[in-house]
Coordinates of C-alpha atoms and ligand atoms in Angstrom, one line a residue:
M250 CA -10.4 22.7 -7.8
A251 CA -13.7 23.9 -7.4
T252 CA -13.4 24.3 -11.1
K253 CA -11.9 20.9 -11.4
L254 CA -14.9 19.5 -9.3
M255 CA -17.7 21.3 -11.1
S256 CA -16.5 20.2 -14.4
L257 CA -16.2 16.5 -12.8
S258 CA -19.9 17.1 -11.4
S259 CA -20.8 18.4 -15.4
I260 CA -19.4 15.4 -16.8
A261 CA -21.2 13.1 -14.0
C262 CA -24.6 14.8 -14.9
L263 CA -24.1 14.7 -18.5
L264 CA -23.4 10.7 -18.2
L265 CA -26.6 10.3 -15.8
V266 CA -29.2 12.0 -18.3
G267 CA -27.5 10.0 -21.1
A268 CA -28.4 7.1 -19.3
F269 CA -31.8 7.8 -18.4
L270 CA -32.8 9.2 -22.1
H271 CA -31.5 5.6 -23.2
V272 CA -34.1 4.0 -20.9
A273 CA -36.4 5.9 -22.7
S274 CA -35.8 4.6 -26.3
A275 CA -38.5 3.9 -28.3
V276 CA -40.6 1.0 -28.3
D277 CA -41.2 -2.0 -30.7
Y278 CA -44.9 -3.4 -30.3
D279 CA -45.5 -6.5 -31.8
V280 CA -48.5 -6.0 -33.6
G281 CA -51.8 -8.0 -31.9
G282 CA -49.6 -8.7 -29.1
D283 CA -48.9 -12.8 -28.4
F284 CA -51.4 -13.4 -31.2
G285 CA -49.1 -11.6 -34.1
W286 CA -50.6 -10.9 -37.2
S287 CA -53.0 -13.0 -38.2
L288 CA -56.9 -14.0 -38.8
P289 CA -58.5 -12.4 -35.4
P290 CA -60.9 -13.7 -33.4
N291 CA -63.2 -11.1 -34.2
P292 CA -63.1 -8.1 -36.3
T293 CA -62.6 -5.5 -34.1
F294 CA -59.3 -7.3 -32.2
F295 CA -56.6 -5.1 -34.0
S296 CA -58.2 -1.8 -33.4
D297 CA -58.9 -2.9 -30.3
W298 CA -55.0 -3.9 -29.5
A299 CA -54.2 -0.4 -30.8
R300 CA -56.6 1.4 -29.0
N301 CA -55.3 1.4 -25.5
K302 CA -51.4 2.3 -26.8
T303 CA -50.0 5.8 -27.1
F304 CA -47.6 5.4 -30.1
F305 CA -44.5 8.0 -30.4
V306 CA -42.2 8.9 -33.6
G307 CA -39.5 6.5 -33.4
D308 CA -41.7 3.3 -32.4
K309 CA -41.7 0.3 -34.4
L310 CA -44.8 -2.0 -35.4
V311 CA -43.5 -5.1 -35.8
F312 CA -46.0 -7.5 -38.0
R313 CA -45.1 -11.1 -37.0
S314 CA -46.8 -13.8 -38.9
K315 CA -47.0 -17.5 -38.5
A316 CA -44.8 -19.1 -41.1
S317 CA -47.7 -21.6 -42.3
E318 CA -49.9 -18.5 -43.1
T319 CA -49.7 -16.0 -45.8
H320 CA -50.6 -12.3 -45.1
D321 CA -48.8 -9.0 -46.2
V322 CA -49.1 -5.0 -45.0
A323 CA -50.4 -2.5 -47.0
E324 CA -51.3 1.3 -45.9
P325 CA -54.8 2.6 -47.2
D326 CA -54.6 6.6 -47.7
G327 CA -57.3 7.2 -45.4
Q328 CA -60.1 6.4 -43.1
V329 CA -62.6 5.3 -45.7
D330 CA -60.2 3.4 -47.5
L331 CA -59.4 1.4 -44.3
D332 CA -63.4 0.9 -43.4
G333 CA -64.0 -0.3 -47.0
C334 CA -61.1 -2.5 -47.4
V335 CA -59.5 -1.0 -50.2
E336 CA -56.0 -1.7 -51.3
P337 CA -53.3 0.7 -52.0
G338 CA -51.2 -0.4 -54.9
I339 CA -48.0 -1.3 -52.5
S340 CA -48.1 -3.7 -50.3
L341 CA -45.1 -5.5 -48.0
S342 CA -44.7 -8.9 -47.7
T343 CA -44.7 -10.4 -44.2
S344 CA -43.2 -13.8 -45.2
A345 CA -41.9 -13.8 -41.0
V346 CA -41.5 -10.3 -39.6
L347 CA -42.0 -6.9 -41.0
S348 CA -40.8 -4.0 -39.3
I349 CA -42.2 -0.4 -40.0
S350 CA -41.1 2.8 -38.4
L351 CA -43.5 5.3 -37.1
D352 CA -41.4 8.4 -38.6
S353 CA -43.7 10.8 -38.1
P354 CA -46.5 12.4 -36.5
R355 CA -49.9 11.1 -38.5
R356 CA -52.3 8.9 -38.6
R357 CA -51.4 5.6 -40.3
Y358 CA -53.5 2.8 -41.1
F359 CA -52.8 -0.8 -42.0
I360 CA -54.2 -3.8 -43.5
C361 CA -54.0 -7.4 -44.9
T362 CA -54.6 -7.5 -48.6
I363 CA -55.0 -11.1 -48.7
G364 CA -58.3 -12.6 -49.5
N365 CA -60.9 -11.3 -47.1
H366 CA -58.6 -10.9 -44.3
C367 CA -59.1 -7.0 -43.9
N368 CA -63.1 -7.4 -43.9
A369 CA -62.2 -10.1 -41.2
G370 CA -60.5 -7.9 -38.9
M371 CA -57.5 -7.6 -40.2
K372 CA -56.9 -3.7 -40.2
F373 CA -56.5 -1.0 -37.8
A374 CA -55.3 2.8 -37.7
V375 CA -52.8 4.1 -35.4
D376 CA -52.3 7.9 -34.4
V377 CA -48.3 8.8 -33.9
F378 CA -47.4 11.7 -31.7
I379 CA -44.6 13.5 -30.8
N380 CA -43.1 12.5 -27.7
P381 CA -43.9 15.4 -25.4
N382 CA -40.7 15.0 -23.5
S383 CA -38.3 12.7 -25.0
A384 CA -36.9 11.2 -21.7
M385 CA -40.0 9.9 -21.0
P386 CA -41.0 6.6 -22.6
P387 CA -44.9 6.3 -23.3
P388 CA -47.4 4.5 -20.7
P389 CA -47.7 2.4 -18.7
S390 CA -43.9 3.1 -17.5
S391 CA -44.5 6.9 -17.5
A392 CA -45.4 7.1 -13.7
S393 CA -42.6 5.3 -12.6
S394 CA -40.0 7.0 -14.9
L395 CA -41.4 10.3 -13.7
R396 CA -40.5 9.3 -10.3
F397 CA -37.0 7.9 -11.2
G398 CA -36.4 11.5 -13.2
A399 CA -37.6 13.6 -10.2
V400 CA -35.3 12.0 -7.7
L401 CA -32.8 12.3 -10.0
A402 CA -32.8 15.7 -11.0
A403 CA -33.1 16.3 -6.8
A404 CA -30.0 14.4 -6.5
M405 CA -28.2 15.9 -8.9
A406 CA -29.1 19.7 -7.1
G407 CA -27.6 18.3 -4.0
L408 CA -24.4 17.3 -5.5
F409 CA -23.9 20.0 -7.6
F410 CA -24.6 22.3 -4.4
L411 CA -22.1 20.2 -2.2
L412 CA -19.5 20.9 -5.0
T413 CA -19.8 24.3 -5.4
I414 CA -19.8 25.3 -1.5
Ligands
CU37 CU1 -54.0 -11.6 -43.9

């Protein structure tokens, strides 16, 4: 009987942990927020947008452009090319929405190659990190998740103790 209860508690624990991991799944970021991927009000608009965020492997950048505008997305090779708006060979159309997966931990650079859009500020870099704990979403919600995790752990420990005595 005790064994059966223990296995039941183990299953319950796995289900709860699974639910917790699901809550902490990757984030899709709309580049530029509600403003979208468009000619910015100032040259540092997109770098400012990216600066106060922490990007993790598995997150996505979603480039949304207005139907009336023409933009694209290209990835220059490095900081010098980003600063100089040097266009790489390949660019991706953003006729409506373009989603780019941040699939590895590295610095990535993005520009628009249309007209002088890059010089006007349609350029930014992001640092992509490995999530130190995949059970935790990136800020700003990590504090509440930490609390939730602590409460969950305490509850599971208590339940396990009750079932094993
Ligand atoms: Cu553009």
